[in-house]
Amino acid sequence: MSSTIYTKLDELTLAKIGDIKPVWSRELPTAPSSVTVIKDCANRYFLSFVVEIESSIVEPLNQSVGIDLGLKTFAVLSTGEKFGSPNYSKHDKKIRKLQRKLARQKEGSRRRYRTRLKIAKLHNQISDTRKDFLHKLSTKVVSENQAITLEDLNVSGMVKNKKLARAISRAGWREFRMLCEAKSDKFGRTFSTLSRWEPTSQVCSRCGYKWGKLELHIRTITCLNCATTHDRDENAAKNIDQVGMGNRHDSKWTQRGRKTTEGSRPQ
Ligand SMILES: [Zn+2]
């Protein structure tokens, strides 16, 4: 049935529409069984294919990983790897400029319509970049590790700060968590989250010494007990991994395979 969809390598024949030359976002792994045409609010057309693939379970490289999510650096892994969010500031600037323009334009005018379309396209670009980033990172994390522990961020509590709200929604923590959870299911991995009340930045990941609360600007710390110098986020990620794997006495705070209620506090 798939052969009737393809005519040439890069061309496509659609019933009632005819031949089209799409811009391929990726190669199809196998011949598709069906295709759906989608139009978005920025007047872009998308083709969505249904393909069947054999799921191949990849052997993980590591037993486990802890992930610390943040604003400055999107994710820091207990392996020491850091992943920054894509930079959207150029898009942001353009959007704000266009929105000011839009406010001056006459309602119902062609120009206003065009401006609105430009804004929608920029928003789409941001969302595409974000989705791509989150997909790639979650696939990497889940395929490389047998157990994944993520710090559960109380987004609703933090969104009260309006300046932060924008950055948080951009950062896509929630989306990342959902992707990791879904992919863990698919790959047969163990996924768990930690309560955000877990003091992951207050304890030495090497010896367990508790140094207490750290000011946000402190990025590295040397443990008074074992003299190890830690990167703040990496130390947190290592603690997240250890608590997630039950190697810490405070592992009662892990919520394995269960959704955390927002704002809930451990006793
Ligand atoms: Zn220590």
mmCIF file of C-alpha atoms and ligand atoms in Angstrom:
data_model
loop_
_atom_site.group_PDB
_atom_site.id
_atom_site.type_symbol
_atom_site.label_atom_id
_atom_site.label_comp_id
_atom_site.label_asym_id
_atom_site.label_seq_id
_atom_site.Cartn_x
_atom_site.Cartn_y
_atom_site.Cartn_z
ATOM 1 C CA MET A 1 0.000 0.000 0.000
ATOM 2 C CA SER A 2 2.936 2.289 0.602
ATOM 3 C CA SER A 3 4.163 2.177 -2.969
ATOM 4 C CA THR A 4 1.064 4.035 -4.123
ATOM 5 C CA ILE A 5 2.083 7.054 -2.022
ATOM 6 C CA TYR A 6 5.561 7.452 -3.465
ATOM 7 C CA THR A 7 6.244 8.430 -7.010
ATOM 8 C CA LYS A 8 9.853 9.575 -6.860
ATOM 9 C CA LEU A 9 12.396 9.774 -4.084
ATOM 10 C CA ASP A 10 11.544 13.286 -2.974
ATOM 11 C CA GLU A 11 8.091 13.640 -4.487
ATOM 12 C CA LEU A 12 4.780 12.589 -3.175
ATOM 13 C CA THR A 13 1.445 11.993 -4.840
ATOM 14 C CA LEU A 14 -1.562 12.787 -2.752
ATOM 15 C CA ALA A 15 -5.086 11.812 -3.706
ATOM 16 C CA LYS A 16 -7.139 14.807 -4.984
ATOM 17 C CA ILE A 17 -4.094 17.099 -4.659
ATOM 18 C CA GLY A 18 -1.499 15.641 -6.978
ATOM 19 C CA ASP A 19 2.286 15.726 -6.949
ATOM 20 C CA ILE A 20 4.045 17.747 -4.282
ATOM 21 C CA LYS A 21 7.647 18.192 -3.250
ATOM 22 C CA PRO A 22 7.777 18.360 0.530
ATOM 23 C CA VAL A 23 10.740 19.539 2.580
ATOM 24 C CA TRP A 24 11.658 16.427 4.520
ATOM 25 C CA SER A 25 12.397 16.963 8.189
ATOM 26 C CA ARG A 26 13.770 13.451 8.478
ATOM 27 C CA GLU A 27 14.105 10.289 6.504
ATOM 28 C CA LEU A 28 11.296 7.821 6.938
ATOM 29 C CA PRO A 29 12.575 4.596 8.491
ATOM 30 C CA THR A 30 10.217 2.485 6.396
ATOM 31 C CA ALA A 31 7.559 3.076 3.776
ATOM 32 C CA PRO A 32 4.530 4.824 5.325
ATOM 33 C CA SER A 33 1.102 3.232 5.455
ATOM 34 C CA SER A 34 -0.776 6.530 5.491
ATOM 35 C CA VAL A 35 -0.293 10.265 5.403
ATOM 36 C CA THR A 36 -2.184 13.182 6.991
ATOM 37 C CA VAL A 37 -1.925 16.792 5.860
ATOM 38 C CA ILE A 38 -1.975 19.362 8.671
ATOM 39 C CA LYS A 39 -2.180 23.131 8.351
ATOM 40 C CA ASP A 40 -1.111 25.258 11.298
ATOM 41 C CA CYS A 41 -2.054 28.808 12.282
ATOM 42 C CA ALA A 42 0.961 30.229 10.450
ATOM 43 C CA ASN A 43 -0.356 28.708 7.193
ATOM 44 C CA ARG A 44 2.313 26.057 7.092
ATOM 45 C CA TYR A 45 1.439 22.636 5.777
ATOM 46 C CA PHE A 46 2.803 19.513 7.406
ATOM 47 C CA LEU A 47 2.735 15.907 6.356
ATOM 48 C CA SER A 48 2.405 13.376 9.108
ATOM 49 C CA PHE A 49 3.194 9.786 8.198
ATOM 50 C CA VAL A 50 2.294 6.569 9.883
ATOM 51 C CA VAL A 51 5.195 4.142 9.755
ATOM 52 C CA GLU A 52 5.704 0.833 11.444
ATOM 53 C CA ILE A 53 9.063 0.163 13.017
ATOM 54 C CA GLU A 54 10.447 -2.732 14.940
ATOM 55 C CA SER A 55 11.244 -1.494 18.395
ATOM 56 C CA SER A 56 14.799 -2.356 19.190
ATOM 57 C CA ILE A 57 15.602 -2.114 22.870
ATOM 58 C CA VAL A 58 19.002 -0.523 23.263
ATOM 59 C CA GLU A 59 21.289 -1.761 26.021
ATOM 60 C CA PRO A 60 22.037 1.089 28.425
ATOM 61 C CA LEU A 61 25.603 2.329 28.921
ATOM 62 C CA ASN A 62 25.136 3.185 32.592
ATOM 63 C CA GLN A 63 23.146 1.793 35.462
ATOM 64 C CA SER A 64 21.626 5.076 36.483
ATOM 65 C CA VAL A 65 21.663 8.823 36.090
ATOM 66 C CA GLY A 66 20.443 11.755 38.166
ATOM 67 C CA ILE A 67 19.293 14.932 36.455
ATOM 68 C CA ASP A 68 19.211 18.403 37.942
ATOM 69 C CA LEU A 69 17.056 20.812 35.966
ATOM 70 C CA GLY A 70 17.680 24.527 36.096
ATOM 71 C CA LEU A 71 17.119 27.847 34.434
ATOM 72 C CA LYS A 72 20.633 28.800 33.440
ATOM 73 C CA THR A 73 21.669 25.349 32.358
ATOM 74 C CA PHE A 74 18.668 23.295 31.326
ATOM 75 C CA ALA A 75 19.986 19.977 32.596
ATOM 76 C CA VAL A 76 23.048 18.828 34.479
ATOM 77 C CA LEU A 77 23.595 15.076 34.670
ATOM 78 C CA SER A 78 25.316 13.169 37.446
ATOM 79 C CA THR A 79 27.865 12.180 34.799
ATOM 80 C CA GLY A 80 28.910 15.816 34.712
ATOM 81 C CA GLU A 81 27.405 16.513 31.291
ATOM 82 C CA LYS A 82 25.636 19.865 30.947
ATOM 83 C CA PHE A 83 22.978 20.862 28.455
ATOM 84 C CA GLY A 84 22.031 24.487 27.905
ATOM 85 C CA SER A 85 18.633 25.526 26.566
ATOM 86 C CA PRO A 86 18.509 26.767 22.999
ATOM 87 C CA ASN A 87 18.776 30.540 22.902
ATOM 88 C CA TYR A 88 15.523 32.202 21.871
ATOM 89 C CA SER A 89 16.471 35.792 22.609
ATOM 90 C CA LYS A 90 16.658 36.811 18.935
ATOM 91 C CA HIS A 91 13.185 35.427 18.272
ATOM 92 C CA ASP A 92 11.963 37.075 21.442
ATOM 93 C CA LYS A 93 13.256 40.455 20.374
ATOM 94 C CA LYS A 94 11.654 40.150 16.949
ATOM 95 C CA ILE A 95 8.343 39.081 18.462
ATOM 96 C CA ARG A 96 8.263 42.032 20.842
ATOM 97 C CA LYS A 97 9.067 44.426 18.004
ATOM 98 C CA LEU A 98 6.326 42.955 15.802
ATOM 99 C CA GLN A 99 3.825 43.095 18.647
ATOM 100 C CA ARG A 100 4.429 46.807 19.034
ATOM 101 C CA LYS A 101 3.929 47.170 15.285
ATOM 102 C CA LEU A 102 0.741 45.137 15.440
ATOM 103 C CA ALA A 103 -0.699 47.414 18.109
ATOM 104 C CA ARG A 104 -0.351 50.402 15.779
ATOM 105 C CA GLN A 105 -1.885 48.719 12.744
ATOM 106 C CA LYS A 106 -5.481 49.134 11.727
ATOM 107 C CA GLU A 107 -7.729 46.304 12.657
ATOM 108 C CA GLY A 108 -8.816 44.124 9.774
ATOM 109 C CA SER A 109 -6.077 45.473 7.523
ATOM 110 C CA ARG A 110 -3.925 43.304 5.292
ATOM 111 C CA ARG A 111 -0.763 44.589 6.939
ATOM 112 C CA ARG A 112 -1.984 43.684 10.348
ATOM 113 C CA TYR A 113 -2.776 40.199 9.106
ATOM 114 C CA ARG A 114 0.743 39.857 7.707
ATOM 115 C CA THR A 115 2.310 41.012 10.962
ATOM 116 C CA ARG A 116 0.217 38.529 12.886
ATOM 117 C CA LEU A 117 1.356 35.751 10.568
ATOM 118 C CA LYS A 118 4.998 36.720 11.092
ATOM 119 C CA ILE A 119 4.520 36.569 14.859
ATOM 120 C CA ALA A 120 2.895 33.155 14.607
ATOM 121 C CA LYS A 121 5.790 31.901 12.472
ATOM 122 C CA LEU A 122 8.338 33.064 15.036
ATOM 123 C CA HIS A 123 6.418 31.349 17.814
ATOM 124 C CA ASN A 124 6.414 28.199 15.729
ATOM 125 C CA GLN A 125 10.141 28.375 15.191
ATOM 126 C CA ILE A 126 10.693 28.677 18.931
ATOM 127 C CA SER A 127 8.414 25.757 19.629
ATOM 128 C CA ASP A 128 10.031 23.585 16.926
ATOM 129 C CA THR A 129 13.512 24.284 18.266
ATOM 130 C CA ARG A 130 12.374 23.578 21.818
ATOM 131 C CA LYS A 131 10.668 20.318 20.886
ATOM 132 C CA ASP A 132 13.672 19.150 18.922
ATOM 133 C CA PHE A 133 15.995 19.922 21.833
ATOM 134 C CA LEU A 134 13.785 18.160 24.392
ATOM 135 C CA HIS A 135 13.311 15.108 22.176
ATOM 136 C CA LYS A 136 17.003 14.685 21.496
ATOM 137 C CA LEU A 137 17.994 15.134 25.138
ATOM 138 C CA SER A 138 15.319 12.795 26.513
ATOM 139 C CA THR A 139 16.210 10.122 23.954
ATOM 140 C CA LYS A 140 19.867 10.366 24.881
ATOM 141 C CA VAL A 141 19.242 10.208 28.608
ATOM 142 C CA VAL A 142 16.796 7.313 28.418
ATOM 143 C CA SER A 143 18.726 5.217 25.922
ATOM 144 C CA GLU A 144 22.008 5.569 27.803
ATOM 145 C CA ASN A 145 20.739 4.764 31.310
ATOM 146 C CA GLN A 146 18.806 1.957 32.971
ATOM 147 C CA ALA A 147 17.388 4.159 35.740
ATOM 148 C CA ILE A 148 16.613 7.853 35.443
ATOM 149 C CA THR A 149 15.892 10.082 38.422
ATOM 150 C CA LEU A 150 14.667 13.598 37.838
ATOM 151 C CA GLU A 151 14.185 16.351 40.344
ATOM 152 C CA ASP A 152 10.532 17.209 40.403
ATOM 153 C CA LEU A 153 10.298 20.952 40.113
ATOM 154 C CA ASN A 154 7.297 22.629 41.578
ATOM 155 C CA VAL A 155 6.652 24.749 38.542
ATOM 156 C CA SER A 156 3.334 26.137 39.737
ATOM 157 C CA GLY A 157 4.979 27.511 42.862
ATOM 158 C CA MET A 158 7.741 29.197 40.919
ATOM 159 C CA VAL A 159 5.512 30.657 38.247
ATOM 160 C CA LYS A 160 4.260 33.176 40.799
ATOM 161 C CA ASN A 161 7.337 35.133 39.912
ATOM 162 C CA LYS A 162 6.230 36.509 36.553
ATOM 163 C CA LYS A 163 9.656 37.131 35.127
ATOM 164 C CA LEU A 164 10.559 33.555 35.803
ATOM 165 C CA ALA A 165 7.322 32.283 34.324
ATOM 166 C CA ARG A 166 8.334 33.003 30.773
ATOM 167 C CA ALA A 167 11.707 31.392 31.154
ATOM 168 C CA ILE A 168 10.218 28.343 32.805
ATOM 169 C CA SER A 169 7.635 27.704 30.174
ATOM 170 C CA ARG A 170 10.354 28.113 27.588
ATOM 171 C CA ALA A 171 12.650 25.778 29.393
ATOM 172 C CA GLY A 172 10.015 23.081 29.157
ATOM 173 C CA TRP A 173 10.776 21.147 32.314
ATOM 174 C CA ARG A 174 7.356 19.610 32.410
ATOM 175 C CA GLU A 175 7.581 18.596 28.788
ATOM 176 C CA PHE A 176 10.992 17.099 29.372
ATOM 177 C CA ARG A 177 9.726 15.070 32.282
ATOM 178 C CA MET A 178 6.812 13.738 30.272
ATOM 179 C CA LEU A 179 9.105 12.752 27.413
ATOM 180 C CA CYS A 180 11.532 11.002 29.758
ATOM 181 C CA GLU A 181 8.683 9.150 31.407
ATOM 182 C CA ALA A 182 7.162 8.014 28.124
ATOM 183 C CA LYS A 183 10.476 6.972 26.624
ATOM 184 C CA SER A 184 11.433 5.102 29.811
ATOM 185 C CA ASP A 185 8.237 3.104 29.432
ATOM 186 C CA LYS A 186 9.063 2.353 25.850
ATOM 187 C CA PHE A 187 12.664 1.339 26.514
ATOM 188 C CA GLY A 188 11.947 -0.599 29.695
ATOM 189 C CA ARG A 189 13.784 1.830 31.957
ATOM 190 C CA THR A 190 13.010 2.849 35.518
ATOM 191 C CA PHE A 191 11.938 6.431 35.836
ATOM 192 C CA SER A 192 11.460 8.229 39.139
ATOM 193 C CA THR A 193 11.169 11.765 40.407
ATOM 194 C CA LEU A 194 12.365 13.403 43.594
ATOM 195 C CA SER A 195 10.430 15.888 45.606
ATOM 196 C CA ARG A 196 11.812 19.345 45.145
ATOM 197 C CA TRP A 197 12.052 19.611 48.912
ATOM 198 C CA GLU A 198 14.847 17.118 48.835
ATOM 199 C CA PRO A 199 17.956 19.071 49.929
ATOM 200 C CA THR A 200 20.020 17.897 46.951
ATOM 201 C CA SER A 201 22.243 20.960 46.949
ATOM 202 C CA GLN A 202 22.870 20.918 50.708
ATOM 203 C CA VAL A 203 24.720 17.613 50.981
ATOM 204 C CA CYS A 204 28.120 16.370 49.784
ATOM 205 C CA SER A 205 27.480 13.683 47.159
ATOM 206 C CA ARG A 206 30.719 11.958 48.104
ATOM 207 C CA CYS A 207 30.608 11.660 51.893
ATOM 208 C CA GLY A 208 27.094 12.783 52.821
ATOM 209 C CA TYR A 209 28.225 15.727 54.931
ATOM 210 C CA LYS A 210 25.489 18.353 55.199
ATOM 211 C CA TRP A 211 26.693 21.892 54.721
ATOM 212 C CA GLY A 212 23.252 23.450 54.609
ATOM 213 C CA LYS A 213 21.579 25.923 52.329
ATOM 214 C CA LEU A 214 23.669 27.588 49.637
ATOM 215 C CA GLU A 215 23.056 31.028 48.200
ATOM 216 C CA LEU A 216 22.091 30.802 44.523
ATOM 217 C CA HIS A 217 25.219 32.586 43.331
ATOM 218 C CA ILE A 218 27.529 29.965 44.834
ATOM 219 C CA ARG A 219 28.432 27.704 41.930
ATOM 220 C CA THR A 220 31.193 25.535 43.441
ATOM 221 C CA ILE A 221 31.675 24.252 46.950
ATOM 222 C CA THR A 222 34.435 22.417 48.776
ATOM 223 C CA CYS A 223 33.254 19.902 51.353
ATOM 224 C CA LEU A 224 34.502 20.618 54.864
ATOM 225 C CA ASN A 225 34.559 16.920 55.678
ATOM 226 C CA CYS A 226 36.150 15.197 52.664
ATOM 227 C CA ALA A 227 37.683 18.243 50.923
ATOM 228 C CA THR A 228 36.107 17.397 47.548
ATOM 229 C CA THR A 229 35.376 20.426 45.395
ATOM 230 C CA HIS A 230 32.021 20.113 43.651
ATOM 231 C CA ASP A 231 30.256 21.942 40.903
ATOM 232 C CA ARG A 232 26.977 22.893 42.543
ATOM 233 C CA ASP A 233 24.671 21.429 39.877
ATOM 234 C CA GLU A 234 26.705 18.315 39.286
ATOM 235 C CA ASN A 235 26.738 17.610 43.025
ATOM 236 C CA ALA A 236 22.948 18.028 43.080
ATOM 237 C CA ALA A 237 22.575 15.666 40.112
ATOM 238 C CA LYS A 238 24.721 13.068 41.862
ATOM 239 C CA ASN A 239 22.588 13.344 44.988
ATOM 240 C CA ILE A 240 19.449 13.010 42.897
ATOM 241 C CA ASP A 241 20.886 9.833 41.396
ATOM 242 C CA GLN A 242 21.835 8.429 44.807
ATOM 243 C CA VAL A 243 18.507 9.165 46.432
ATOM 244 C CA GLY A 244 16.703 7.844 43.367
ATOM 245 C CA MET A 245 18.667 4.613 43.544
ATOM 246 C CA GLY A 246 17.935 4.243 47.254
ATOM 247 C CA ASN A 247 21.553 4.715 48.338
ATOM 248 C CA ARG A 248 20.630 7.429 50.770
ATOM 249 C CA HIS A 249 18.773 7.254 54.045
ATOM 250 C CA ASP A 250 16.390 9.950 52.854
ATOM 251 C CA SER A 251 15.234 7.804 49.973
ATOM 252 C CA LYS A 252 11.774 7.711 51.533
ATOM 253 C CA TRP A 253 11.246 10.937 49.675
ATOM 254 C CA THR A 254 11.480 9.346 46.283
ATOM 255 C CA GLN A 255 8.257 8.850 44.497
ATOM 256 C CA ARG A 256 8.937 6.051 42.162
ATOM 257 C CA GLY A 257 6.579 5.660 39.273
ATOM 258 C CA ARG A 258 4.025 7.915 40.881
ATOM 259 C CA LYS A 259 3.039 11.438 40.018
ATOM 260 C CA THR A 260 3.871 14.011 42.667
ATOM 261 C CA THR A 261 1.154 16.288 43.896
ATOM 262 C CA GLU A 262 2.102 19.853 43.425
ATOM 263 C CA GLY A 263 3.084 21.626 46.581
ATOM 264 C CA SER A 264 3.124 18.491 48.672
ATOM 265 C CA ARG A 265 5.729 18.443 51.372
ATOM 266 C CA PRO A 266 7.275 15.380 52.936
ATOM 267 C CA GLN A 267 6.705 14.894 56.637
HETATM 268 ZN ZN ZN B 1 32.264 15.444 51.512
#
